[in-house]
mmCIF file with all atom_site columns, C-alpha atoms and ligand atoms in Angstrom:
data_model
loop_
_atom_site.group_PDB
_atom_site.id
_atom_site.type_symbol
_atom_site.label_atom_id
_atom_site.label_alt_id
_atom_site.label_comp_id
_atom_site.label_asym_id
_atom_site.label_entity_id
_atom_site.label_seq_id
_atom_site.pdbx_PDB_ins_code
_atom_site.Cartn_x
_atom_site.Cartn_y
_atom_site.Cartn_z
_atom_site.occupancy
_atom_site.B_iso_or_equiv
_atom_site.pdbx_formal_charge
_atom_site.auth_seq_id
_atom_site.auth_comp_id
_atom_site.auth_asym_id
_atom_site.auth_atom_id
_atom_site.pdbx_PDB_model_num
ATOM   1   C  CA  . UNK A 1 1   ? 2.903   8.105   15.381 1.00 0.00 ? 68  UNK A CA  1
ATOM   2   C  CA  . UNK A 1 2   ? 2.607   9.117   11.743 1.00 0.00 ? 69  UNK A CA  1
ATOM   3   C  CA  . UNK A 1 3   ? -0.354  7.211   10.315 1.00 0.00 ? 70  UNK A CA  1
ATOM   4   C  CA  . UNK A 1 4   ? -1.558  7.085   6.724  1.00 0.00 ? 71  UNK A CA  1
ATOM   5   C  CA  . UNK A 1 5   ? -5.178  6.564   6.157  1.00 0.00 ? 72  UNK A CA  1
ATOM   6   C  CA  . UNK A 1 6   ? -6.196  5.204   2.770  1.00 0.00 ? 73  UNK A CA  1
ATOM   7   C  CA  . UNK A 1 7   ? -9.860  5.638   2.565  1.00 0.00 ? 74  UNK A CA  1
ATOM   8   C  CA  . UNK A 1 8   ? -12.320 6.924   0.018  1.00 0.00 ? 75  UNK A CA  1
ATOM   9   C  CA  . UNK A 1 9   ? -15.319 7.585   2.137  1.00 0.00 ? 76  UNK A CA  1
ATOM   10  C  CA  . UNK A 1 10  ? -14.908 11.104  3.494  1.00 0.00 ? 77  UNK A CA  1
ATOM   11  C  CA  . UNK A 1 11  ? -17.079 10.352  6.491  1.00 0.00 ? 78  UNK A CA  1
ATOM   12  C  CA  . UNK A 1 12  ? -14.973 7.323   7.689  1.00 0.00 ? 79  UNK A CA  1
ATOM   13  C  CA  . UNK A 1 13  ? -11.699 9.167   6.859  1.00 0.00 ? 80  UNK A CA  1
ATOM   14  C  CA  . UNK A 1 14  ? -12.710 12.305  8.914  1.00 0.00 ? 81  UNK A CA  1
ATOM   15  C  CA  . UNK A 1 15  ? -13.826 9.903   11.937 1.00 0.00 ? 82  UNK A CA  1
ATOM   16  C  CA  . UNK A 1 16  ? -10.521 8.181   11.958 1.00 0.00 ? 83  UNK A CA  1
ATOM   17  C  CA  . UNK A 1 17  ? -8.396  11.239  11.487 1.00 0.00 ? 84  UNK A CA  1
ATOM   18  C  CA  . UNK A 1 18  ? -10.317 13.101  14.224 1.00 0.00 ? 85  UNK A CA  1
ATOM   19  C  CA  . UNK A 1 19  ? -10.071 10.166  16.563 1.00 0.00 ? 86  UNK A CA  1
ATOM   20  C  CA  . UNK A 1 20  ? -6.388  9.439   15.907 1.00 0.00 ? 87  UNK A CA  1
ATOM   21  C  CA  . UNK A 1 21  ? -5.357  13.089  16.343 1.00 0.00 ? 88  UNK A CA  1
ATOM   22  C  CA  . UNK A 1 22  ? -7.163  13.327  19.556 1.00 0.00 ? 89  UNK A CA  1
ATOM   23  C  CA  . UNK A 1 23  ? -4.933  10.379  20.715 1.00 0.00 ? 90  UNK A CA  1
ATOM   24  C  CA  . UNK A 1 24  ? -1.868  12.468  19.773 1.00 0.00 ? 91  UNK A CA  1
ATOM   25  C  CA  . UNK A 1 25  ? -1.137  10.871  16.338 1.00 0.00 ? 92  UNK A CA  1
ATOM   26  C  CA  . UNK A 1 26  ? -0.256  12.770  12.959 1.00 0.00 ? 93  UNK A CA  1
ATOM   27  C  CA  . UNK A 1 27  ? -2.527  11.625  10.188 1.00 0.00 ? 94  UNK A CA  1
ATOM   28  C  CA  . UNK A 1 28  ? -2.306  11.932  6.425  1.00 0.00 ? 95  UNK A CA  1
ATOM   29  C  CA  . UNK A 1 29  ? -5.451  10.899  4.250  1.00 0.00 ? 96  UNK A CA  1
ATOM   30  C  CA  . UNK A 1 30  ? -5.291  9.559   0.698  1.00 0.00 ? 97  UNK A CA  1
ATOM   31  C  CA  . UNK A 1 31  ? -8.709  9.321   -0.919 1.00 0.00 ? 98  UNK A CA  1
ATOM   32  C  CA  . UNK A 1 32  ? -7.855  6.917   -3.706 1.00 0.00 ? 99  UNK A CA  1
ATOM   33  C  CA  . UNK A 1 33  ? -5.689  3.818   -4.028 1.00 0.00 ? 100 UNK A CA  1
ATOM   34  C  CA  . UNK A 1 34  ? -3.075  5.389   -6.379 1.00 0.00 ? 101 UNK A CA  1
ATOM   35  C  CA  . UNK A 1 35  ? -2.348  8.284   -3.958 1.00 0.00 ? 102 UNK A CA  1
ATOM   36  C  CA  . UNK A 1 36  ? -2.265  5.922   -1.038 1.00 0.00 ? 103 UNK A CA  1
ATOM   37  C  CA  . UNK A 1 37  ? 0.317   3.684   -2.763 1.00 0.00 ? 104 UNK A CA  1
ATOM   38  C  CA  . UNK A 1 38  ? 2.465   6.657   -3.589 1.00 0.00 ? 105 UNK A CA  1
ATOM   39  C  CA  . UNK A 1 39  ? 2.279   8.046   -0.191 1.00 0.00 ? 106 UNK A CA  1
ATOM   40  C  CA  . UNK A 1 40  ? 2.978   4.695   1.441  1.00 0.00 ? 107 UNK A CA  1
ATOM   41  C  CA  . UNK A 1 41  ? 6.031   4.076   -0.847 1.00 0.00 ? 108 UNK A CA  1
ATOM   42  C  CA  . UNK A 1 42  ? 7.477   7.436   0.288  1.00 0.00 ? 109 UNK A CA  1
ATOM   43  C  CA  . UNK A 1 43  ? 7.649   5.729   3.528  1.00 0.00 ? 110 UNK A CA  1
ATOM   44  C  CA  . UNK A 1 44  ? 8.033   7.380   6.833  1.00 0.00 ? 111 UNK A CA  1
ATOM   45  C  CA  . UNK A 1 45  ? 4.788   6.201   8.299  1.00 0.00 ? 112 UNK A CA  1
ATOM   46  C  CA  . UNK A 1 46  ? 4.612   4.169   11.289 1.00 0.00 ? 113 UNK A CA  1
ATOM   47  C  CA  . UNK A 1 47  ? 1.230   2.554   10.472 1.00 0.00 ? 114 UNK A CA  1
ATOM   48  C  CA  . UNK A 1 48  ? -0.892  2.271   7.414  1.00 0.00 ? 115 UNK A CA  1
ATOM   49  C  CA  . UNK A 1 49  ? -4.888  1.938   7.769  1.00 0.00 ? 116 UNK A CA  1
ATOM   50  C  CA  . UNK A 1 50  ? -5.976  0.739   4.416  1.00 0.00 ? 117 UNK A CA  1
ATOM   51  C  CA  . UNK A 1 51  ? -9.339  0.358   2.849  1.00 0.00 ? 118 UNK A CA  1
ATOM   52  C  CA  . UNK A 1 52  ? -9.959  -2.321  0.334  1.00 0.00 ? 119 UNK A CA  1
ATOM   53  C  CA  . UNK A 1 53  ? -12.641 -1.089  -2.088 1.00 0.00 ? 120 UNK A CA  1
ATOM   54  C  CA  . UNK A 1 54  ? -10.833 2.126   -3.328 1.00 0.00 ? 121 UNK A CA  1
ATOM   55  C  CA  . UNK A 1 55  ? -11.026 4.166   -6.523 1.00 0.00 ? 122 UNK A CA  1
ATOM   56  C  CA  . UNK A 1 56  ? -8.280  3.770   -9.167 1.00 0.00 ? 123 UNK A CA  1
ATOM   57  C  CA  . UNK A 1 57  ? -6.388  0.976   -7.326 1.00 0.00 ? 124 UNK A CA  1
ATOM   58  C  CA  . UNK A 1 58  ? -7.677  -1.835  -5.078 1.00 0.00 ? 125 UNK A CA  1
ATOM   59  C  CA  . UNK A 1 59  ? -6.266  -1.992  -1.493 1.00 0.00 ? 126 UNK A CA  1
ATOM   60  C  CA  . UNK A 1 60  ? -5.414  -5.523  -2.164 1.00 0.00 ? 127 UNK A CA  1
ATOM   61  C  CA  . UNK A 1 61  ? -2.921  -4.364  -4.871 1.00 0.00 ? 128 UNK A CA  1
ATOM   62  C  CA  . UNK A 1 62  ? -1.483  -1.665  -2.682 1.00 0.00 ? 129 UNK A CA  1
ATOM   63  C  CA  . UNK A 1 63  ? -0.951  -4.198  0.030  1.00 0.00 ? 130 UNK A CA  1
ATOM   64  C  CA  . UNK A 1 64  ? 0.787   -6.753  -2.371 1.00 0.00 ? 131 UNK A CA  1
ATOM   65  C  CA  . UNK A 1 65  ? 2.906   -4.014  -4.097 1.00 0.00 ? 132 UNK A CA  1
ATOM   66  C  CA  . UNK A 1 66  ? 4.350   -2.628  -0.684 1.00 0.00 ? 133 UNK A CA  1
ATOM   67  C  CA  . UNK A 1 67  ? 5.085   -6.094  0.625  1.00 0.00 ? 134 UNK A CA  1
ATOM   68  C  CA  . UNK A 1 68  ? 6.825   -6.880  -2.733 1.00 0.00 ? 135 UNK A CA  1
ATOM   69  C  CA  . UNK A 1 69  ? 8.978   -3.841  -2.298 1.00 0.00 ? 136 UNK A CA  1
ATOM   70  C  CA  . UNK A 1 70  ? 9.872   -4.994  1.176  1.00 0.00 ? 137 UNK A CA  1
ATOM   71  C  CA  . UNK A 1 71  ? 8.067   -2.041  2.670  1.00 0.00 ? 138 UNK A CA  1
ATOM   72  C  CA  . UNK A 1 72  ? 6.993   -3.573  6.034  1.00 0.00 ? 139 UNK A CA  1
ATOM   73  C  CA  . UNK A 1 73  ? 5.201   -0.736  7.580  1.00 0.00 ? 140 UNK A CA  1
ATOM   74  C  CA  . UNK A 1 74  ? 2.539   -2.188  9.928  1.00 0.00 ? 141 UNK A CA  1
ATOM   75  C  CA  . UNK A 1 75  ? -0.687  -2.250  8.055  1.00 0.00 ? 142 UNK A CA  1
ATOM   76  C  CA  . UNK A 1 76  ? -4.233  -2.804  9.356  1.00 0.00 ? 143 UNK A CA  1
ATOM   77  C  CA  . UNK A 1 77  ? -6.957  -3.295  6.674  1.00 0.00 ? 144 UNK A CA  1
ATOM   78  C  CA  . UNK A 1 78  ? -10.285 -1.793  7.470  1.00 0.00 ? 145 UNK A CA  1
ATOM   79  C  CA  . UNK A 1 79  ? -12.880 -3.235  5.031  1.00 0.00 ? 146 UNK A CA  1
ATOM   80  C  CA  . UNK A 1 80  ? -16.523 -3.861  4.659  1.00 0.00 ? 147 UNK A CA  1
ATOM   81  C  CA  . UNK A 1 81  ? -15.639 -7.069  2.823  1.00 0.00 ? 148 UNK A CA  1
ATOM   82  C  CA  . UNK A 1 82  ? -16.221 -9.346  5.668  1.00 0.00 ? 149 UNK A CA  1
ATOM   83  C  CA  . UNK A 1 83  ? -16.050 -12.949 4.443  1.00 0.00 ? 150 UNK A CA  1
ATOM   84  C  CA  . UNK A 1 84  ? -13.500 -15.138 6.137  1.00 0.00 ? 151 UNK A CA  1
ATOM   85  C  CA  . UNK A 1 85  ? -12.039 -15.616 2.506  1.00 0.00 ? 152 UNK A CA  1
ATOM   86  C  CA  . UNK A 1 86  ? -11.532 -11.813 2.359  1.00 0.00 ? 153 UNK A CA  1
ATOM   87  C  CA  . UNK A 1 87  ? -9.922  -11.742 5.762  1.00 0.00 ? 154 UNK A CA  1
ATOM   88  C  CA  . UNK A 1 88  ? -7.599  -14.642 5.006  1.00 0.00 ? 155 UNK A CA  1
ATOM   89  C  CA  . UNK A 1 89  ? -6.653  -13.158 1.606  1.00 0.00 ? 156 UNK A CA  1
ATOM   90  C  CA  . UNK A 1 90  ? -5.860  -9.789  3.264  1.00 0.00 ? 157 UNK A CA  1
ATOM   91  C  CA  . UNK A 1 91  ? -3.683  -11.480 5.928  1.00 0.00 ? 158 UNK A CA  1
ATOM   92  C  CA  . UNK A 1 92  ? -1.851  -13.574 3.335  1.00 0.00 ? 159 UNK A CA  1
ATOM   93  C  CA  . UNK A 1 93  ? -1.116  -10.455 1.449  1.00 0.00 ? 160 UNK A CA  1
ATOM   94  C  CA  . UNK A 1 94  ? 0.913   -9.195  4.287  1.00 0.00 ? 161 UNK A CA  1
ATOM   95  C  CA  . UNK A 1 95  ? -1.552  -7.171  6.351  1.00 0.00 ? 162 UNK A CA  1
ATOM   96  C  CA  . UNK A 1 96  ? -0.861  -7.314  10.090 1.00 0.00 ? 163 UNK A CA  1
ATOM   97  C  CA  . UNK A 1 97  ? -4.637  -7.212  11.007 1.00 0.00 ? 164 UNK A CA  1
ATOM   98  C  CA  . UNK A 1 98  ? -7.921  -6.959  9.365  1.00 0.00 ? 165 UNK A CA  1
ATOM   99  C  CA  . UNK A 1 99  ? -10.980 -5.179  10.787 1.00 0.00 ? 166 UNK A CA  1
ATOM   100 C  CA  . UNK A 1 100 ? -14.338 -5.315  9.280  1.00 0.00 ? 167 UNK A CA  1
ATOM   101 C  CA  . UNK A 1 101 ? -16.602 -2.284  8.975  1.00 0.00 ? 168 UNK A CA  1
ATOM   102 C  CA  . UNK A 1 102 ? -18.432 -1.108  10.962 1.00 0.00 ? 169 UNK A CA  1
ATOM   103 C  CA  . UNK A 1 103 ? -15.848 -1.153  13.832 1.00 0.00 ? 170 UNK A CA  1
ATOM   104 C  CA  . UNK A 1 104 ? -15.630 0.596   16.944 1.00 0.00 ? 171 UNK A CA  1
ATOM   105 C  CA  . UNK A 1 105 ? -12.964 3.202   17.427 1.00 0.00 ? 172 UNK A CA  1
ATOM   106 C  CA  . UNK A 1 106 ? -12.000 1.617   20.790 1.00 0.00 ? 173 UNK A CA  1
ATOM   107 C  CA  . UNK A 1 107 ? -11.295 -1.704  19.247 1.00 0.00 ? 174 UNK A CA  1
ATOM   108 C  CA  . UNK A 1 108 ? -9.244  -0.033  16.613 1.00 0.00 ? 175 UNK A CA  1
ATOM   109 C  CA  . UNK A 1 109 ? -6.959  1.525   19.065 1.00 0.00 ? 176 UNK A CA  1
ATOM   110 C  CA  . UNK A 1 110 ? -6.522  -1.818  20.828 1.00 0.00 ? 177 UNK A CA  1
ATOM   111 C  CA  . UNK A 1 111 ? -5.664  -3.481  17.507 1.00 0.00 ? 178 UNK A CA  1
ATOM   112 C  CA  . UNK A 1 112 ? -3.282  -0.715  16.790 1.00 0.00 ? 179 UNK A CA  1
ATOM   113 C  CA  . UNK A 1 113 ? -1.565  -1.256  20.037 1.00 0.00 ? 180 UNK A CA  1
ATOM   114 C  CA  . UNK A 1 114 ? -1.243  -4.963  19.432 1.00 0.00 ? 181 UNK A CA  1
ATOM   115 C  CA  . UNK A 1 115 ? 0.184   -4.471  15.799 1.00 0.00 ? 182 UNK A CA  1
ATOM   116 C  CA  . UNK A 1 116 ? 2.620   -1.985  16.985 1.00 0.00 ? 183 UNK A CA  1
ATOM   117 C  CA  . UNK A 1 117 ? 3.835   -4.100  20.013 1.00 0.00 ? 184 UNK A CA  1
ATOM   118 C  CA  . UNK A 1 118 ? 4.319   -7.032  17.603 1.00 0.00 ? 185 UNK A CA  1
ATOM   119 C  CA  . UNK A 1 119 ? 6.320   -5.090  15.129 1.00 0.00 ? 186 UNK A CA  1
ATOM   120 C  CA  . UNK A 1 120 ? 8.536   -3.658  17.691 1.00 0.00 ? 187 UNK A CA  1
ATOM   121 C  CA  . UNK A 1 121 ? 9.217   -7.016  19.004 1.00 0.00 ? 188 UNK A CA  1
ATOM   122 C  CA  . UNK A 1 122 ? 10.156  -8.196  15.479 1.00 0.00 ? 189 UNK A CA  1
ATOM   123 C  CA  . UNK A 1 123 ? 12.721  -5.503  15.104 1.00 0.00 ? 190 UNK A CA  1
ATOM   124 C  CA  . UNK A 1 124 ? 14.709  -6.408  18.240 1.00 0.00 ? 191 UNK A CA  1
ATOM   125 C  CA  . UNK A 1 125 ? 14.518  -10.148 17.475 1.00 0.00 ? 192 UNK A CA  1
ATOM   126 C  CA  . UNK A 1 126 ? 17.501  -11.862 16.335 1.00 0.00 ? 193 UNK A CA  1
ATOM   127 C  CA  . UNK A 1 127 ? 17.623  -12.676 12.820 1.00 0.00 ? 194 UNK A CA  1
ATOM   128 C  CA  . UNK A 1 128 ? 18.316  -16.441 13.039 1.00 0.00 ? 195 UNK A CA  1
ATOM   129 C  CA  . UNK A 1 129 ? 16.650  -18.924 15.359 1.00 0.00 ? 196 UNK A CA  1
ATOM   130 C  CA  . UNK A 1 130 ? 18.154  -22.236 15.938 1.00 0.00 ? 197 UNK A CA  1
ATOM   131 C  CA  . UNK A 1 131 ? 16.820  -25.046 18.049 1.00 0.00 ? 198 UNK A CA  1
ATOM   132 C  CA  . UNK A 1 132 ? 18.684  -28.254 17.910 1.00 0.00 ? 199 UNK A CA  1
ATOM   133 C  CA  . UNK A 1 133 ? 18.726  -29.247 14.229 1.00 0.00 ? 200 UNK A CA  1
ATOM   134 C  CA  . UNK A 1 134 ? 16.204  -26.686 13.314 1.00 0.00 ? 201 UNK A CA  1
ATOM   135 C  CA  . UNK A 1 135 ? 17.198  -23.269 11.803 1.00 0.00 ? 202 UNK A CA  1
ATOM   136 C  CA  . UNK A 1 136 ? 14.978  -20.274 10.599 1.00 0.00 ? 203 UNK A CA  1
ATOM   137 C  CA  . UNK A 1 137 ? 16.493  -17.220 9.143  1.00 0.00 ? 204 UNK A CA  1
ATOM   138 C  CA  . UNK A 1 138 ? 13.812  -14.487 9.641  1.00 0.00 ? 205 UNK A CA  1
ATOM   139 C  CA  . UNK A 1 139 ? 15.257  -12.328 6.931  1.00 0.00 ? 206 UNK A CA  1
ATOM   140 C  CA  . UNK A 1 140 ? 15.245  -14.825 4.058  1.00 0.00 ? 207 UNK A CA  1
ATOM   141 C  CA  . UNK A 1 141 ? 12.313  -16.930 5.599  1.00 0.00 ? 208 UNK A CA  1
ATOM   142 C  CA  . UNK A 1 142 ? 14.595  -19.997 5.001  1.00 0.00 ? 209 UNK A CA  1
ATOM   143 C  CA  . UNK A 1 143 ? 13.823  -22.785 7.222  1.00 0.00 ? 210 UNK A CA  1
ATOM   144 C  CA  . UNK A 1 144 ? 16.160  -25.795 7.521  1.00 0.00 ? 211 UNK A CA  1
ATOM   145 C  CA  . UNK A 1 145 ? 16.529  -29.097 9.199  1.00 0.00 ? 212 UNK A CA  1
ATOM   146 C  CA  . UNK A 1 146 ? 20.011  -30.288 9.568  1.00 0.00 ? 213 UNK A CA  1
ATOM   147 C  CA  . UNK A 1 147 ? 21.059  -27.787 6.975  1.00 0.00 ? 214 UNK A CA  1
ATOM   148 C  CA  . UNK A 1 148 ? 18.470  -28.990 4.413  1.00 0.00 ? 215 UNK A CA  1
ATOM   149 C  CA  . UNK A 1 149 ? 16.057  -26.181 3.217  1.00 0.00 ? 216 UNK A CA  1
ATOM   150 C  CA  . UNK A 1 150 ? 12.546  -27.280 3.701  1.00 0.00 ? 217 UNK A CA  1
ATOM   151 C  CA  . UNK A 1 151 ? 9.753   -25.725 1.594  1.00 0.00 ? 218 UNK A CA  1
ATOM   152 C  CA  . UNK A 1 152 ? 7.085   -24.152 4.034  1.00 0.00 ? 219 UNK A CA  1
ATOM   153 C  CA  . UNK A 1 153 ? 3.932   -22.236 3.574  1.00 0.00 ? 220 UNK A CA  1
ATOM   154 C  CA  . UNK A 1 154 ? 3.689   -18.890 5.315  1.00 0.00 ? 221 UNK A CA  1
ATOM   155 C  CA  . UNK A 1 155 ? 1.409   -20.317 8.016  1.00 0.00 ? 222 UNK A CA  1
ATOM   156 C  CA  . UNK A 1 156 ? 3.616   -23.250 8.680  1.00 0.00 ? 223 UNK A CA  1
ATOM   157 C  CA  . UNK A 1 157 ? 6.684   -20.804 9.038  1.00 0.00 ? 224 UNK A CA  1
ATOM   158 C  CA  . UNK A 1 158 ? 4.731   -18.674 11.394 1.00 0.00 ? 225 UNK A CA  1
ATOM   159 C  CA  . UNK A 1 159 ? 3.884   -21.567 13.670 1.00 0.00 ? 226 UNK A CA  1
ATOM   160 C  CA  . UNK A 1 160 ? 7.514   -23.023 13.809 1.00 0.00 ? 227 UNK A CA  1
ATOM   161 C  CA  . UNK A 1 161 ? 8.888   -19.453 14.431 1.00 0.00 ? 228 UNK A CA  1
ATOM   162 C  CA  . UNK A 1 162 ? 6.604   -19.009 17.311 1.00 0.00 ? 229 UNK A CA  1
ATOM   163 C  CA  . UNK A 1 163 ? 7.443   -22.519 18.604 1.00 0.00 ? 230 UNK A CA  1
ATOM   164 C  CA  . UNK A 1 164 ? 11.166  -21.921 18.050 1.00 0.00 ? 231 UNK A CA  1
ATOM   165 C  CA  . UNK A 1 165 ? 11.056  -18.437 19.725 1.00 0.00 ? 232 UNK A CA  1
ATOM   166 C  CA  . UNK A 1 166 ? 10.368  -20.219 23.039 1.00 0.00 ? 233 UNK A CA  1
ATOM   167 C  CA  . UNK A 1 167 ? 11.514  -23.852 22.926 1.00 0.00 ? 234 UNK A CA  1
ATOM   168 C  CA  . UNK A 1 168 ? 10.102  -25.990 25.761 1.00 0.00 ? 235 UNK A CA  1
ATOM   169 C  CA  . UNK A 1 169 ? 7.098   -23.405 26.302 1.00 0.00 ? 236 UNK A CA  1
ATOM   170 C  CA  . UNK A 1 170 ? 3.737   -24.785 26.046 1.00 0.00 ? 237 UNK A CA  1
ATOM   171 C  CA  . UNK A 1 171 ? 1.739   -22.944 23.503 1.00 0.00 ? 238 UNK A CA  1
ATOM   172 C  CA  . UNK A 1 172 ? -2.176  -23.332 23.852 1.00 0.00 ? 239 UNK A CA  1
ATOM   173 C  CA  . UNK A 1 173 ? -4.118  -23.732 20.467 1.00 0.00 ? 240 UNK A CA  1
ATOM   174 C  CA  . UNK A 1 174 ? -5.737  -20.436 21.205 1.00 0.00 ? 241 UNK A CA  1
ATOM   175 C  CA  . UNK A 1 175 ? -2.289  -18.630 21.612 1.00 0.00 ? 242 UNK A CA  1
ATOM   176 C  CA  . UNK A 1 176 ? -1.292  -20.225 18.366 1.00 0.00 ? 243 UNK A CA  1
ATOM   177 C  CA  . UNK A 1 177 ? -4.371  -19.223 16.527 1.00 0.00 ? 244 UNK A CA  1
ATOM   178 C  CA  . UNK A 1 178 ? -4.196  -15.705 17.648 1.00 0.00 ? 245 UNK A CA  1
ATOM   179 C  CA  . UNK A 1 179 ? -0.487  -15.390 16.974 1.00 0.00 ? 246 UNK A CA  1
ATOM   180 C  CA  . UNK A 1 180 ? -0.459  -16.856 13.666 1.00 0.00 ? 247 UNK A CA  1
ATOM   181 C  CA  . UNK A 1 181 ? -4.038  -16.195 12.307 1.00 0.00 ? 248 UNK A CA  1
ATOM   182 C  CA  . UNK A 1 182 ? -4.431  -13.009 14.268 1.00 0.00 ? 249 UNK A CA  1
ATOM   183 C  CA  . UNK A 1 183 ? -8.214  -13.349 14.418 1.00 0.00 ? 250 UNK A CA  1
ATOM   184 C  CA  . UNK A 1 184 ? -10.884 -14.196 16.841 1.00 0.00 ? 251 UNK A CA  1
ATOM   185 C  CA  . UNK A 1 185 ? -11.327 -17.436 15.284 1.00 0.00 ? 252 UNK A CA  1
ATOM   186 C  CA  . UNK A 1 186 ? -13.468 -20.207 16.720 1.00 0.00 ? 253 UNK A CA  1
ATOM   187 C  CA  . UNK A 1 187 ? -11.192 -21.756 19.334 1.00 0.00 ? 254 UNK A CA  1
ATOM   188 C  CA  . UNK A 1 188 ? -12.841 -25.042 18.510 1.00 0.00 ? 255 UNK A CA  1
ATOM   189 C  CA  . UNK A 1 189 ? -11.523 -25.091 14.920 1.00 0.00 ? 256 UNK A CA  1
ATOM   190 C  CA  . UNK A 1 190 ? -8.964  -27.842 14.436 1.00 0.00 ? 257 UNK A CA  1
ATOM   191 C  CA  . UNK A 1 191 ? -6.841  -25.674 12.030 1.00 0.00 ? 258 UNK A CA  1
ATOM   192 C  CA  . UNK A 1 192 ? -3.906  -25.733 14.446 1.00 0.00 ? 259 UNK A CA  1
ATOM   193 C  CA  . UNK A 1 193 ? -3.781  -29.456 14.807 1.00 0.00 ? 260 UNK A CA  1
ATOM   194 C  CA  . UNK A 1 194 ? -3.971  -29.817 11.068 1.00 0.00 ? 261 UNK A CA  1
ATOM   195 C  CA  . UNK A 1 195 ? -1.070  -27.403 10.602 1.00 0.00 ? 262 UNK A CA  1
ATOM   196 C  CA  . UNK A 1 196 ? 0.963   -29.117 13.226 1.00 0.00 ? 263 UNK A CA  1
ATOM   197 C  CA  . UNK A 1 197 ? 0.451   -32.420 11.526 1.00 0.00 ? 264 UNK A CA  1
ATOM   198 C  CA  . UNK A 1 198 ? 1.756   -31.094 8.318  1.00 0.00 ? 265 UNK A CA  1
ATOM   199 C  CA  . UNK A 1 199 ? 4.800   -29.464 10.148 1.00 0.00 ? 266 UNK A CA  1
ATOM   200 C  CA  . UNK A 1 200 ? 5.616   -32.961 11.640 1.00 0.00 ? 267 UNK A CA  1
ATOM   201 C  CA  . UNK A 1 201 ? 5.619   -34.465 8.264  1.00 0.00 ? 268 UNK A CA  1
ATOM   202 C  CA  . UNK A 1 202 ? 8.181   -31.778 7.084  1.00 0.00 ? 269 UNK A CA  1
ATOM   203 C  CA  . UNK A 1 203 ? 10.536  -31.506 10.232 1.00 0.00 ? 270 UNK A CA  1
ATOM   204 C  CA  . UNK A 1 204 ? 10.459  -34.951 12.089 1.00 0.00 ? 271 UNK A CA  1
ATOM   205 C  CA  . UNK A 1 205 ? 13.163  -37.333 11.094 1.00 0.00 ? 272 UNK A CA  1
ATOM   206 C  CA  . UNK A 1 206 ? 12.115  -39.975 13.553 1.00 0.00 ? 273 UNK A CA  1
ATOM   207 C  CA  . UNK A 1 207 ? 8.686   -41.353 13.406 1.00 0.00 ? 274 UNK A CA  1
ATOM   208 C  CA  . UNK A 1 208 ? 8.811   -42.592 16.990 1.00 0.00 ? 275 UNK A CA  1
ATOM   209 C  CA  . UNK A 1 209 ? 9.065   -39.181 18.631 1.00 0.00 ? 276 UNK A CA  1
ATOM   210 C  CA  . UNK A 1 210 ? 8.016   -35.880 17.121 1.00 0.00 ? 277 UNK A CA  1
ATOM   211 C  CA  . UNK A 1 211 ? 9.940   -32.665 17.873 1.00 0.00 ? 278 UNK A CA  1
ATOM   212 C  CA  . UNK A 1 212 ? 6.611   -31.094 18.407 1.00 0.00 ? 279 UNK A CA  1
ATOM   213 C  CA  . UNK A 1 213 ? 5.223   -32.567 21.609 1.00 0.00 ? 280 UNK A CA  1
ATOM   214 C  CA  . UNK A 1 214 ? 1.485   -32.683 22.149 1.00 0.00 ? 281 UNK A CA  1
ATOM   215 C  CA  . UNK A 1 215 ? 0.461   -31.805 25.646 1.00 0.00 ? 282 UNK A CA  1
ATOM   216 C  CA  . UNK A 1 216 ? -2.879  -33.368 25.725 1.00 0.00 ? 283 UNK A CA  1
ATOM   217 C  CA  . UNK A 1 217 ? -5.721  -31.135 26.218 1.00 0.00 ? 284 UNK A CA  1
ATOM   218 C  CA  . UNK A 1 218 ? -3.425  -28.134 26.525 1.00 0.00 ? 285 UNK A CA  1
ATOM   219 C  CA  . UNK A 1 219 ? -1.280  -27.503 23.392 1.00 0.00 ? 286 UNK A CA  1
ATOM   220 C  CA  . UNK A 1 220 ? 2.030   -27.977 21.902 1.00 0.00 ? 287 UNK A CA  1
ATOM   221 C  CA  . UNK A 1 221 ? 5.747   -27.241 22.628 1.00 0.00 ? 288 UNK A CA  1
ATOM   222 C  CA  . UNK A 1 222 ? 8.818   -27.795 20.760 1.00 0.00 ? 289 UNK A CA  1
ATOM   223 C  CA  . UNK A 1 223 ? 11.084  -30.228 22.386 1.00 0.00 ? 290 UNK A CA  1
ATOM   224 C  CA  . UNK A 1 224 ? 14.553  -28.366 22.734 1.00 0.00 ? 291 UNK A CA  1
ATOM   225 C  CA  . UNK A 1 225 ? 16.490  -31.595 23.387 1.00 0.00 ? 292 UNK A CA  1
ATOM   226 C  CA  . UNK A 1 226 ? 15.907  -32.879 19.855 1.00 0.00 ? 293 UNK A CA  1
HETATM 227 CA CA1 . CA  B 2 .   ? -14.045 2.173   0.039  1.00 0.00 ? 295 CA  B CA1 1
#
């Protein structure tokens, strides 16, 4: 793969470059944000590894800029900023994964593999998903129920897309967490249940029976009959 490393700490950039080259990848290093952005905009990279605290331009701005320009190269943030808020902000800006420094090279390789697998799945996926009265257009990110467009947050869309991609399949909370939040979040968190509640309010037309079925103690599934 062709990998762009945007990292101002020479020691870390070298470490990444040497390790990735040994794995057979071709690497280009940019040592400041501006150079990183212009290289990333030229495209032709299969993967971007992006530091956050960079000279000239912050990693967050690079990430935002790329996604705004519809450049969807898989992107992993490697940052010393390790608060949950930083991680969530990074993922919201369109990063595919977020690793906090220090990290192990082995773990980075595993994360790269996952991100690349996910991105290749997306390219072969069909553009429009429909299940019963629900329709989701992956290109425009437009979600509708019976033809009425519903406003959804990014996380809500990610969950409904996951459920719609395999109607009738049971998804555990852990699987939804790792697919949608992409993090090793505390499996005891109730964030999935909270979001399912929000989704139900938006998509259910009947109060008696939700399209998203709760399988007690196991997880959720989208009922394809509805
Ligand atoms: Ca830095």
